[in-house]
Short mmCIF file of C-alpha atoms in Angstrom, two decimals:
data_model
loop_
_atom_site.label_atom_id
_atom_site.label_comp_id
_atom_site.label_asym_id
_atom_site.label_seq_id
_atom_site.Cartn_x
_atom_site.Cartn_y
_atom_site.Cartn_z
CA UNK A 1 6.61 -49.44 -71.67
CA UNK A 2 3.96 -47.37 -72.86
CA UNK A 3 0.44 -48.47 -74.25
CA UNK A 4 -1.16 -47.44 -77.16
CA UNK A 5 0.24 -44.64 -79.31
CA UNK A 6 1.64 -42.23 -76.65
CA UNK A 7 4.74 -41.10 -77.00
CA UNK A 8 7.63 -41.64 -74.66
CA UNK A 9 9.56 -40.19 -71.96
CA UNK A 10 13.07 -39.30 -72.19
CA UNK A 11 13.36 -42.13 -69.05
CA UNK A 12 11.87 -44.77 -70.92
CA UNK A 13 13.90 -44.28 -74.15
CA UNK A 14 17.29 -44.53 -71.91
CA UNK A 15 15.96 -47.27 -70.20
CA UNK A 16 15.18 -48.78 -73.78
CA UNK A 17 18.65 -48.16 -75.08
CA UNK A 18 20.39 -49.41 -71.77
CA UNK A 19 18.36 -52.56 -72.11
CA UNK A 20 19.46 -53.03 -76.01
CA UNK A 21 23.02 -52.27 -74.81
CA UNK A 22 23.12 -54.99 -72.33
CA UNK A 23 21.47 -57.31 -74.21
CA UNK A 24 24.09 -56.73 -77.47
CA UNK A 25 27.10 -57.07 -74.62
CA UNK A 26 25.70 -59.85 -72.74
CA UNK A 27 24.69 -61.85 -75.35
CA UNK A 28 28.69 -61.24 -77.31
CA UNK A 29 30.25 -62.42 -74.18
CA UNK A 30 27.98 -65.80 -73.74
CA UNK A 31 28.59 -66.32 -77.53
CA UNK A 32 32.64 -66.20 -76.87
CA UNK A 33 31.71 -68.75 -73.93
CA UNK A 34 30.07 -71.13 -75.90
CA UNK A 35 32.27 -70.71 -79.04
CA UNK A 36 35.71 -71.18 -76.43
CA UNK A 37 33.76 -74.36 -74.66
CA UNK A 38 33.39 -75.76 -78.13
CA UNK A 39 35.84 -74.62 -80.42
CA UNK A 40 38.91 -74.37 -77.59
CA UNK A 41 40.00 -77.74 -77.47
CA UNK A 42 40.73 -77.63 -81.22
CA UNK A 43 43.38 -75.12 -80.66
CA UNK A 44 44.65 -76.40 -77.58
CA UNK A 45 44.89 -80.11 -78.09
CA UNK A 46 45.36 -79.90 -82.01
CA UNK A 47 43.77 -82.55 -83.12
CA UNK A 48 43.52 -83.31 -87.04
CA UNK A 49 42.51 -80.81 -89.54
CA UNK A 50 38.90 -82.59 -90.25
CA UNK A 51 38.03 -82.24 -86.83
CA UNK A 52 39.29 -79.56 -86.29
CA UNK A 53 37.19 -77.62 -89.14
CA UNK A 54 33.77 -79.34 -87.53
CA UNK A 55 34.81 -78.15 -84.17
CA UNK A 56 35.33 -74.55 -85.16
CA UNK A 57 32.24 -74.43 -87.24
CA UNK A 58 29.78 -76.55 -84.43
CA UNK A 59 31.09 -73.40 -82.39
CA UNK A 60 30.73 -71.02 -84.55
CA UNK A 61 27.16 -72.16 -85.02
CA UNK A 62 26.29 -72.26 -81.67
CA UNK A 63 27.79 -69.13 -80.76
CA UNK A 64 25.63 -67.58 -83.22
CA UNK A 65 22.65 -69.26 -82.28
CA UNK A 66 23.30 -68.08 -78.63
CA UNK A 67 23.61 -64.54 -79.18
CA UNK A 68 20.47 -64.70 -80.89
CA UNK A 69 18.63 -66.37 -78.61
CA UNK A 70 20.74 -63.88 -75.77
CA UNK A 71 19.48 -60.93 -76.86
CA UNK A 72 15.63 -61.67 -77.88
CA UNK A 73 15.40 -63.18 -74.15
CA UNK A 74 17.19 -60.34 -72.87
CA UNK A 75 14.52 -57.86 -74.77
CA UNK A 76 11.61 -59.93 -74.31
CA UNK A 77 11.82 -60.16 -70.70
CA UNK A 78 12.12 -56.41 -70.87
CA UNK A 79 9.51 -55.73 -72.63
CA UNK A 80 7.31 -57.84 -70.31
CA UNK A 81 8.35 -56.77 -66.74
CA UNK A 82 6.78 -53.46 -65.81
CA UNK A 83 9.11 -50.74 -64.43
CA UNK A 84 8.79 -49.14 -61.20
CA UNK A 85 6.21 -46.29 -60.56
CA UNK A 86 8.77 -44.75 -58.50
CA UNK A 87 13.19 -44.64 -59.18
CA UNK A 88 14.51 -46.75 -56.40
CA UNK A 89 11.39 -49.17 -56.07
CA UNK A 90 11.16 -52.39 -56.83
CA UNK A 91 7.62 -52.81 -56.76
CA UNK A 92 4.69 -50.77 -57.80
CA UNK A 93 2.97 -51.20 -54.16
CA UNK A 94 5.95 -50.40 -52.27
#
């Protein structure tokens, strides 16, 4: 957003917490994706209690594990991609 220690615009600070918003949201509904995909067929096809305890925890797992990685790719990309000079443009030369 901004470089060095300037301070920033009232823009880039909602753009900032739109960004953070949409990362937290995105990244909650992947993680009930992956922990449904995984954990799911223990509730639908009820299989026994051992396996059904590893399937809810490999989900659980991986759900967290996705909303972590959801959000810090989310942010990172972000933080990397430049915004437009101009609202409505999607390139600075344009």
């Amino acid at each position: 957003m901004t470089t060095g220690q300037g301070r920033r615009t009232q823009g880039e600070r909602d753009a900032i917490t739109v960004e953070i918003g949409y990362a937290l949201c995105s990244a909650a509904f992947a993680a009930v994706v992956v922990f449904g995909a995984v954990a799911g067929p223990a509730y639908v096809f009820g299989p026994p209690a051992g396996l059904r305890r590893v399937l809810v925890a490999a989900g659980l797992v991986l759900a967290v594990a996705m909303f972590g990685v959801r959000v810090a790719s989310v942010l990172l990309r972000f933080g990397r991609a430049g915004q437009p000079s101009q609202p409505g443009r999607t390139r600075p030369d344009s």
